[in-house]
Short mmCIF file of C-alpha atoms and ligand atoms in Angstrom, two decimals:
data_model
loop_
_atom_site.label_atom_id
_atom_site.label_comp_id
_atom_site.label_asym_id
_atom_site.label_seq_id
_atom_site.Cartn_x
_atom_site.Cartn_y
_atom_site.Cartn_z
CA MET A 1 -6.01 13.06 43.14
CA ARG A 2 -6.76 11.65 46.32
CA ILE A 3 -5.66 8.31 46.44
CA SER A 4 -3.33 8.08 49.56
CA SER A 5 -1.50 4.87 49.20
CA VAL A 6 -1.50 1.15 46.89
CA PRO A 7 -3.63 -0.28 49.46
CA HIS A 8 -6.04 2.66 49.49
CA ALA A 9 -6.44 2.75 45.53
CA ARG A 10 -7.12 -1.16 45.20
CA GLU A 11 -10.07 -0.55 48.10
CA TRP A 12 -11.78 1.67 46.17
CA ALA A 13 -10.86 0.16 42.72
CA GLN A 14 -12.75 -2.39 44.77
CA ARG A 15 -15.96 -0.33 45.29
CA ARG A 16 -16.15 0.79 41.72
CA LEU A 17 -15.67 -2.03 39.96
CA PRO A 18 -18.13 -5.44 39.47
CA ARG A 19 -17.09 -7.91 42.22
CA ALA A 20 -16.18 -10.40 38.53
CA VAL A 21 -13.75 -7.21 37.39
CA PHE A 22 -12.27 -6.69 40.40
CA ASP A 23 -11.69 -10.88 40.99
CA VAL A 24 -9.74 -10.53 37.38
CA VAL A 25 -7.44 -8.28 38.57
CA GLU A 26 -7.38 -9.07 41.84
CA GLY A 27 -7.09 -13.42 41.67
CA GLY A 28 -4.30 -15.54 42.31
CA ALA A 29 -4.46 -19.04 40.91
CA GLU A 30 -5.61 -22.28 42.99
CA ARG A 31 -5.67 -20.97 46.38
CA GLU A 32 -3.73 -17.74 45.71
CA VAL A 33 -1.04 -19.39 48.11
CA THR A 34 2.02 -17.60 45.23
CA GLU A 35 -0.10 -14.58 45.41
CA ARG A 36 0.00 -14.69 48.91
CA ARG A 37 3.69 -15.71 49.65
CA ASN A 38 4.59 -12.50 47.15
CA ARG A 39 3.02 -10.01 49.57
CA GLU A 40 3.83 -11.70 52.63
CA ALA A 41 7.94 -12.03 51.72
CA PHE A 42 8.01 -7.93 51.88
CA ASP A 43 6.73 -7.73 55.09
CA ALA A 44 9.57 -10.44 56.07
CA VAL A 45 12.64 -7.36 55.07
CA THR A 46 14.42 -5.91 57.83
CA TRP A 47 16.50 -2.36 57.05
CA GLN A 48 19.89 -2.17 58.84
CA GLN A 49 18.99 1.40 58.54
CA PRO A 50 22.46 3.50 59.01
CA VAL A 51 22.17 6.89 60.85
CA GLY A 52 23.28 9.85 61.36
CA VAL A 53 23.68 10.99 57.33
CA GLN A 54 21.91 13.01 55.16
CA ALA A 55 21.50 12.43 51.57
CA GLU A 56 21.87 15.74 49.81
CA SER A 57 19.55 14.98 46.82
CA ILE A 58 17.78 12.05 46.16
CA ASP A 59 18.66 10.87 42.04
CA THR A 60 16.05 7.79 41.17
CA SER A 61 16.95 7.00 38.13
CA ILE A 62 18.24 4.35 36.04
CA GLU A 63 20.22 2.91 33.71
CA LEU A 64 18.55 -0.20 31.80
CA LEU A 65 18.72 -2.10 28.56
CA GLY A 66 19.88 1.45 26.45
CA GLN A 67 17.62 3.31 28.18
CA ARG A 68 17.59 6.45 31.13
CA LEU A 69 13.88 5.52 33.53
CA SER A 70 13.60 8.34 35.78
CA ALA A 71 13.17 5.27 38.69
CA PRO A 72 13.52 1.53 38.07
CA MET A 73 9.82 1.01 37.82
CA LEU A 74 7.87 -0.41 34.54
CA THR A 75 4.38 -1.09 34.31
CA ALA A 76 3.67 -4.81 33.75
CA PRO A 77 2.31 -6.47 30.35
CA CYS A 78 -1.51 -6.97 31.85
CA GLY A 79 -4.20 -7.98 29.38
CA LEU A 80 -7.37 -7.01 29.62
CA ALA A 81 -6.79 -3.15 30.93
CA GLY A 82 -9.78 -1.97 29.34
CA ALA A 83 -12.17 -4.53 31.00
CA VAL A 84 -11.58 -1.68 34.71
CA HIS A 85 -11.91 1.60 32.32
CA PRO A 86 -11.67 2.83 28.82
CA ASP A 87 -8.93 4.68 28.85
CA ALA A 88 -7.19 1.48 28.79
CA GLU A 89 -3.52 0.58 27.63
CA PRO A 90 -2.79 3.76 26.08
CA GLY A 91 -3.80 5.42 29.59
CA VAL A 92 -1.22 3.44 31.06
CA PHE A 93 1.20 4.00 28.97
CA SER A 94 0.85 7.82 29.10
CA ALA A 95 0.67 7.95 32.81
CA ALA A 96 4.17 5.84 32.55
CA ALA A 97 5.83 7.53 29.70
CA ALA A 98 5.14 11.19 31.60
CA LEU A 99 6.98 9.75 34.68
CA GLY A 100 9.37 8.94 32.59
CA LEU A 101 8.84 5.18 33.26
CA GLY A 102 8.84 1.80 31.68
CA ALA A 103 5.90 0.30 30.31
CA VAL A 104 5.45 -3.42 28.90
CA LEU A 105 2.25 -4.04 26.57
CA SER A 106 0.85 -7.64 26.77
CA THR A 107 -0.33 -9.83 23.81
CA THR A 108 -3.44 -9.64 25.23
CA ALA A 109 -3.93 -6.11 25.63
CA THR A 110 -7.55 -4.28 24.90
CA ARG A 111 -5.45 -1.63 22.51
CA SER A 112 -3.77 -2.36 19.27
CA LEU A 113 0.32 -2.14 20.30
CA GLU A 114 -0.06 0.10 17.15
CA THR A 115 -2.75 1.93 18.75
CA VAL A 116 -0.53 2.29 22.46
CA ALA A 117 2.65 3.51 20.36
CA SER A 118 0.90 6.39 18.75
CA ALA A 119 -0.81 7.50 21.90
CA GLY A 120 1.19 7.33 24.53
CA ALA A 121 4.81 8.37 21.64
CA HIS A 122 6.87 6.12 25.04
CA PRO A 123 10.44 6.48 24.89
CA HIS A 124 10.44 3.51 27.11
CA ALA A 125 7.78 0.42 25.27
CA TRP A 126 7.90 -2.85 25.63
CA PHE A 127 6.53 -5.31 24.06
CA GLN A 128 5.39 -8.64 25.75
CA CYS A 129 4.93 -11.94 23.03
CA TYR A 130 2.63 -14.51 23.61
CA PHE A 131 2.61 -16.93 20.67
CA LEU A 132 -1.41 -15.72 19.04
CA GLY A 133 -1.89 -17.86 16.54
CA GLY A 134 1.20 -20.04 16.99
CA ARG A 135 4.98 -19.12 15.62
CA SER A 136 3.38 -17.39 11.75
CA GLY A 137 1.52 -15.21 14.63
CA ALA A 138 4.19 -14.49 16.91
CA GLU A 139 5.94 -14.03 13.40
CA GLN A 140 3.32 -11.12 12.81
CA LEU A 141 3.22 -9.82 16.05
CA LEU A 142 6.97 -9.54 16.05
CA GLU A 143 6.69 -7.44 13.22
CA ARG A 144 4.18 -5.54 13.78
CA ALA A 145 6.07 -4.92 17.42
CA GLY A 146 9.03 -3.90 15.81
CA ALA A 147 7.23 -1.67 13.18
CA ALA A 148 5.34 0.42 16.09
CA GLY A 149 8.81 1.50 17.96
CA TYR A 150 9.00 -0.72 20.15
CA GLN A 151 12.27 -1.66 21.51
CA THR A 152 12.70 -4.93 24.03
CA LEU A 153 10.53 -7.55 23.70
CA VAL A 154 9.37 -9.96 26.83
CA LEU A 155 9.20 -13.08 25.89
CA THR A 156 6.92 -14.94 28.66
CA LEU A 157 7.78 -18.98 29.84
CA ASP A 158 5.59 -19.36 32.74
CA THR A 159 2.54 -19.59 31.29
CA PRO A 160 2.11 -22.90 28.87
CA MET A 161 -1.86 -23.21 29.57
CA PRO A 162 -3.36 -20.71 31.87
CA GLY A 163 -3.65 -21.23 36.21
CA ILE A 164 -6.85 -21.92 37.37
CA ARG A 165 -8.45 -19.47 38.73
CA TYR A 166 -11.64 -20.23 40.81
CA ARG A 167 -12.45 -17.01 41.63
CA ASP A 168 -12.83 -16.23 37.34
CA ALA A 169 -14.27 -20.10 37.64
CA GLY A 170 -17.22 -19.14 40.38
CA HIS A 171 -17.72 -16.38 37.85
CA GLY A 172 -18.80 -18.31 34.42
CA LEU A 173 -15.29 -16.39 32.81
CA THR A 174 -13.17 -18.86 31.64
CA LEU A 175 -9.49 -18.46 29.87
CA PRO A 176 -9.04 -16.97 27.12
CA MET A 177 -11.83 -14.53 28.59
CA ASN A 178 -15.23 -14.65 27.53
CA TYR A 179 -16.86 -11.23 28.23
CA ARG A 180 -19.66 -11.91 25.66
CA LEU A 181 -22.95 -10.94 26.44
CA GLY A 182 -24.15 -14.22 27.54
CA ALA A 183 -21.44 -14.53 29.68
CA MET A 184 -21.92 -10.89 30.53
CA ALA A 185 -25.67 -11.53 31.43
CA ARG A 186 -25.30 -13.54 33.55
CA LEU A 187 -23.00 -10.88 35.93
CA ALA A 188 -25.98 -8.68 35.54
CA PRO A 189 -27.12 -8.55 38.76
CA GLN A 190 -23.51 -7.33 40.19
CA VAL A 191 -22.75 -4.76 37.18
CA LEU A 192 -26.14 -3.01 38.08
CA ARG A 193 -24.96 -2.38 41.49
CA ARG A 194 -21.53 -0.56 40.08
CA PRO A 195 -23.38 1.61 37.46
CA GLY A 196 -20.70 3.83 36.85
CA TRP A 197 -18.50 1.26 35.85
CA LEU A 198 -21.24 0.19 32.66
CA ALA A 199 -21.58 3.62 31.46
CA ARG A 200 -18.24 3.75 31.33
CA VAL A 201 -17.03 0.27 30.30
CA ALA A 202 -19.85 -1.14 29.29
CA ARG A 203 -21.37 0.85 26.21
CA ARG A 204 -18.41 0.67 24.66
CA PRO A 205 -18.16 -1.90 22.37
CA SER A 206 -14.37 -2.43 21.32
CA THR A 207 -13.50 -1.72 25.48
CA LEU A 208 -13.72 -5.99 26.36
CA SER A 209 -12.28 -7.31 23.23
CA MET A 210 -8.63 -8.04 22.06
CA GLY A 211 -6.84 -5.68 20.69
CA ASN A 212 -3.37 -7.96 19.35
CA GLY A 213 -5.79 -10.06 17.01
CA LEU A 214 -4.38 -11.68 13.74
CA HIS A 215 -4.83 -9.67 10.09
CA GLY A 216 -7.16 -11.40 8.72
CA VAL A 217 -7.43 -14.67 11.04
CA PRO A 218 -11.47 -14.97 12.12
CA GLY A 219 -11.70 -13.89 15.18
CA GLY A 220 -8.74 -12.60 15.13
CA GLY A 221 -7.01 -16.09 16.15
CA LEU A 222 -7.69 -15.41 20.03
CA ASP A 223 -9.26 -18.92 20.78
CA ARG A 224 -5.13 -20.40 19.38
CA LEU A 225 -3.39 -18.57 22.12
CA PHE A 226 -2.17 -21.90 23.90
CA ASP A 227 -1.75 -23.61 20.76
CA GLU A 228 2.09 -23.24 20.74
CA VAL A 229 3.59 -21.76 23.27
CA PRO A 230 7.27 -20.30 23.70
CA THR A 231 10.15 -22.49 24.90
CA TRP A 232 14.13 -22.26 25.60
CA ALA A 233 14.22 -23.91 21.87
CA ASP A 234 12.34 -20.29 20.30
CA LEU A 235 15.13 -17.87 22.02
CA ALA A 236 17.58 -18.56 18.91
CA TRP A 237 13.95 -18.38 16.59
CA ILE A 238 13.30 -15.38 17.33
CA ARG A 239 16.70 -13.78 17.51
CA GLU A 240 15.92 -14.04 13.55
CA ARG A 241 13.03 -11.80 13.80
CA TRP A 242 14.30 -8.95 16.51
CA SER A 243 16.97 -7.16 16.79
CA GLY A 244 16.21 -5.59 20.12
CA PRO A 245 16.79 -6.98 23.59
CA ILE A 246 14.69 -10.12 24.41
CA VAL A 247 13.84 -9.92 28.17
CA VAL A 248 12.78 -13.63 29.65
CA LYS A 249 9.70 -13.84 31.80
CA GLY A 250 8.72 -15.97 35.15
CA LEU A 251 11.54 -17.15 36.28
CA THR A 252 11.97 -18.29 39.58
CA ARG A 253 14.95 -20.85 39.71
CA VAL A 254 18.42 -21.05 39.53
CA ALA A 255 18.56 -23.56 36.89
CA ASP A 256 15.99 -21.06 34.11
CA ALA A 257 18.19 -18.66 35.23
CA GLN A 258 21.06 -20.11 33.72
CA ARG A 259 19.59 -21.74 31.31
CA ALA A 260 18.25 -18.23 30.02
CA LEU A 261 22.05 -16.35 30.63
CA ALA A 262 23.23 -19.64 27.87
CA GLU A 263 20.38 -19.10 25.44
CA GLY A 264 21.42 -15.57 25.19
CA ALA A 265 18.94 -13.34 26.98
CA ASP A 266 19.52 -10.03 27.62
CA GLY A 267 17.60 -9.73 30.75
CA ILE A 268 15.62 -11.47 33.09
CA ILE A 269 12.52 -11.35 35.78
CA ILE A 270 11.33 -13.10 38.09
CA SER A 271 8.00 -13.40 38.42
CA ASN A 272 5.67 -16.47 39.17
CA HIS A 273 2.53 -13.90 37.22
CA GLY A 274 1.82 -12.51 40.50
CA GLY A 275 0.83 -16.01 41.46
CA ARG A 276 -1.51 -16.02 38.71
CA GLN A 277 -0.41 -19.43 37.15
CA LEU A 278 1.18 -22.57 38.96
CA ASP A 279 0.25 -22.27 42.75
CA GLY A 280 2.55 -23.22 45.64
CA GLN A 281 5.45 -21.06 44.00
CA PRO A 282 7.90 -19.53 45.89
CA ALA A 283 7.66 -15.45 46.51
CA THR A 284 9.53 -13.53 43.89
CA LEU A 285 11.59 -11.54 46.64
CA ARG A 286 12.75 -14.95 48.87
CA VAL A 287 14.41 -16.69 45.80
CA LEU A 288 15.91 -12.69 44.61
CA PRO A 289 18.87 -12.64 46.05
CA GLN A 290 20.03 -16.40 44.74
CA ILE A 291 19.08 -15.61 41.24
CA VAL A 292 21.03 -12.20 41.46
CA ASP A 293 23.96 -14.08 42.52
CA GLU A 294 24.21 -16.59 40.06
CA VAL A 295 23.52 -14.01 37.57
CA ALA A 296 26.39 -11.70 38.80
CA GLY A 297 26.22 -8.19 37.17
CA ARG A 298 25.92 -10.05 33.28
CA VAL A 299 22.08 -8.89 32.78
CA PRO A 300 20.07 -7.42 34.59
CA VAL A 301 17.62 -9.13 37.12
CA LEU A 302 14.27 -7.11 37.43
CA VAL A 303 11.51 -9.11 39.88
CA ASP A 304 7.37 -8.32 39.62
CA GLY A 305 5.04 -9.82 42.26
CA GLY A 306 3.31 -8.36 45.30
CA ILE A 307 5.01 -5.01 44.87
CA ARG A 308 2.56 -2.54 46.88
CA SER A 309 4.36 0.38 47.99
CA GLY A 310 8.02 2.16 46.30
CA ALA A 311 9.44 0.88 50.06
CA ASP A 312 8.44 -2.34 48.89
CA VAL A 313 10.34 -1.40 45.02
CA ALA A 314 13.27 -0.31 47.89
CA ARG A 315 13.55 -3.30 49.78
CA ALA A 316 13.97 -5.51 46.01
CA LEU A 317 16.49 -3.34 44.63
CA ALA A 318 18.20 -3.95 48.24
CA PHE A 319 17.96 -7.64 48.02
CA GLY A 320 19.60 -6.63 43.94
CA ALA A 321 17.30 -6.21 41.56
CA SER A 322 17.88 -4.13 38.77
CA ALA A 323 14.55 -2.72 38.35
CA VAL A 324 10.83 -3.65 39.29
CA LEU A 325 7.14 -4.39 37.39
CA ILE A 326 3.97 -3.13 38.93
CA GLY A 327 1.24 -4.99 37.98
CA ARG A 328 -2.20 -4.72 39.93
CA PRO A 329 -1.46 -1.26 41.77
CA TYR A 330 -1.84 0.53 38.64
CA LEU A 331 -4.88 -1.48 37.10
CA TYR A 332 -6.13 0.00 40.94
CA GLY A 333 -5.73 3.57 39.92
CA LEU A 334 -6.64 2.87 36.12
CA ALA A 335 -10.48 1.72 37.60
CA ILE A 336 -10.41 4.59 40.25
CA ALA A 337 -9.39 7.43 37.48
CA GLY A 338 -8.28 6.31 33.78
CA GLU A 339 -5.12 7.30 33.21
CA ALA A 340 -4.87 10.38 35.34
CA GLY A 341 -5.49 7.51 38.24
CA ALA A 342 -2.83 5.16 36.86
CA ARG A 343 -0.27 7.56 37.00
CA ARG A 344 -1.14 8.75 40.90
CA VAL A 345 -0.44 5.74 41.70
CA LEU A 346 3.15 5.62 39.94
CA ASP A 347 3.61 8.98 41.01
CA LEU A 348 3.04 8.06 44.36
CA LEU A 349 5.08 4.54 44.02
CA VAL A 350 8.21 7.20 43.09
CA SER A 351 7.87 9.17 45.75
CA GLU A 352 7.33 6.78 48.56
CA LEU A 353 10.56 4.73 46.99
CA THR A 354 12.18 8.81 47.27
CA ARG A 355 12.00 9.35 50.83
CA THR A 356 12.90 5.55 51.51
CA MET A 357 15.99 6.33 50.22
CA GLN A 358 15.88 9.79 52.37
CA LEU A 359 15.72 7.23 55.31
CA LEU A 360 18.14 5.52 54.53
CA GLY A 361 20.91 8.46 53.94
CA THR A 362 21.69 6.80 49.67
CA PRO A 363 21.41 9.19 47.03
CA ASP A 364 21.42 7.18 43.90
CA ILE A 365 19.69 3.83 43.59
CA GLU A 366 23.34 2.36 42.92
CA ALA A 367 24.17 2.87 46.76
CA LEU A 368 19.90 1.87 47.82
CA ARG A 369 21.41 -1.86 46.50
CA LYS A 370 24.29 -1.68 48.49
CA VAL A 371 22.32 -1.15 52.12
CA PRO A 372 21.98 -4.35 54.38
CA VAL A 373 18.77 -5.52 54.41
CA GLN A 374 17.90 -8.97 55.07
CA PHE A 375 14.51 -11.30 56.23
CA ASP A 376 13.07 -11.33 59.73
CA VAL A 377 14.94 -14.46 61.20
CA THR A 378 12.28 -15.13 63.55
CA SER A 379 9.32 -15.49 61.47
CA ARG A 380 9.42 -16.85 57.81
CA PHE A 381 5.93 -15.33 57.46
CA GLY A 382 6.49 -11.42 58.37
CA ILE A 383 5.12 -9.64 60.87
CA GLU A 384 1.20 -10.74 61.49
CA ARG A 385 2.63 -14.31 61.79
CA GLN A 386 4.99 -13.12 64.79
CA ASP A 387 1.93 -12.65 67.11
CA ASP A 388 0.86 -16.68 66.50
CA ALA A 389 4.33 -17.57 67.28
CA GLN A 390 4.52 -16.49 70.30
CA VAL A 391 0.75 -17.26 71.30
CA THR A 392 1.92 -21.14 70.32
CA LEU A 393 5.19 -20.44 72.25
CA GLY A 394 2.84 -18.72 75.39
CA GLY A 395 0.95 -22.04 75.46
CA ALA A 396 3.85 -24.53 75.45
CA ARG A 397 5.90 -22.95 78.28
C1 FMN B 1 -4.75 -9.08 35.47
C2 FMN B 1 -3.43 -8.81 34.76
C3 FMN B 1 -3.57 -9.57 33.56
C4 FMN B 1 -2.20 -10.31 33.36
N1 FMN B 1 -1.70 -9.98 32.05
C5 FMN B 1 -0.89 -11.23 32.02
C6 FMN B 1 -0.07 -10.96 30.41
O1 FMN B 1 -1.38 -10.84 29.57
N2 FMN B 1 1.27 -11.74 30.51
C7 FMN B 1 2.14 -11.57 31.50
O2 FMN B 1 3.68 -11.90 31.22
N3 FMN B 1 1.96 -11.01 31.99
C8 FMN B 1 0.36 -11.39 33.02
N4 FMN B 1 0.11 -10.61 34.17
C9 FMN B 1 1.30 -10.78 35.37
C10 FMN B 1 1.89 -9.45 35.54
O3 FMN B 1 2.85 -9.02 34.35
C11 FMN B 1 2.70 -9.54 36.56
O4 FMN B 1 3.69 -10.55 36.25
C12 FMN B 1 2.36 -9.31 38.31
O5 FMN B 1 1.11 -8.59 37.67
C13 FMN B 1 2.92 -8.83 39.11
O6 FMN B 1 2.46 -9.14 40.19
P1 FMN B 1 1.65 -7.52 41.11
O7 FMN B 1 0.73 -7.96 40.39
O8 FMN B 1 1.16 -8.46 42.55
O9 FMN B 1 2.45 -6.45 40.59
C14 FMN B 1 -0.82 -10.05 34.24
C15 FMN B 1 -1.97 -9.59 35.52
C16 FMN B 1 -2.82 -9.28 36.18
C17 FMN B 1 -2.96 -9.15 37.18
#
């Protein structure tokens, strides 16, 4: 497999997908400030490399909520994976399982949670719950997810309604996604420029549908995705219906981390939804250290947003994350070559993480989490903007 890096996979995926589909994956909310911030924050990280040390072997594995992962990574819950390739979520789960990584299935997946569970037989399968069809719908989803063998529940709290994504609006797509014939007809010119995608994806009618629609409800209740949305008040309600760990996703504030602990969450995911919800949120990496301090090891603190290499994974861990979720990168891989492409991207991230650990001389994740790391003090924005700063200084002299 010739994918050499995540940026390479991104470019390749862009060439394979119709513009509107690529934009669904790539886009952030509004002016995409938060989406950019997430990525730029990683550029602003400066290692203090300990030299003259060599780790004899590298162990990237971790223990997370009672499960052993081969590396501190899970695939993030991303709806609509079938829109990029018919291998869809089962392909992603199989790829993650083959590498010993965790995987989180979205409520808005294109395949049912039962299909995904049986396809991947994944030992570390988590389910992300939206209140599709209100609380009664959520009750059915929780029951189904438990019966299908998902071990951990992720409750996403940053989506009381969908963010405005200008790219999608420009293509005439709205949420809940209207990948219907009418919308597709409007997109015909760009779709026809991608005959490979058309052959793979659009010929299969179930490809663009939602897999977790409610049984016995017309249309699966998908038009009711935002009728009732989960709030803090629902944690106790969910606890009565879910016996495994509950992890809250979508926090960027210390106060919300405190609330999560007070409500008995078993873990938190610092996330701004990859910059797809409220634009103007801080970069997740920037808020990670203070939340890690506040939580003080009481529950695992995971983070996602803007991770585009194994070195980025290492940066997040050095700032105190217990593990990370990977979003868009595996969708790029999936778009290129289905399950094999997703697996290649995830495998690359693991080997890049291993290389970074070798460069730092850290034999295991515990050691990596102790390496001194800081944000570049000369620039709040990272390397590209340093040049701008120099130009300004030069002009002022
Ligand atoms: C196409 C797409 C669909 C997503 N769908 C969901 C979802 O259904 N539920 C959810 O909690 N997060 C969803 N997310 C957010 C991801 O779980 C994750 O927070 C984000 O992608 C991480 O940022 P990254 O893509 O920069 O790695 C989605 C992200 C993308 C790109």
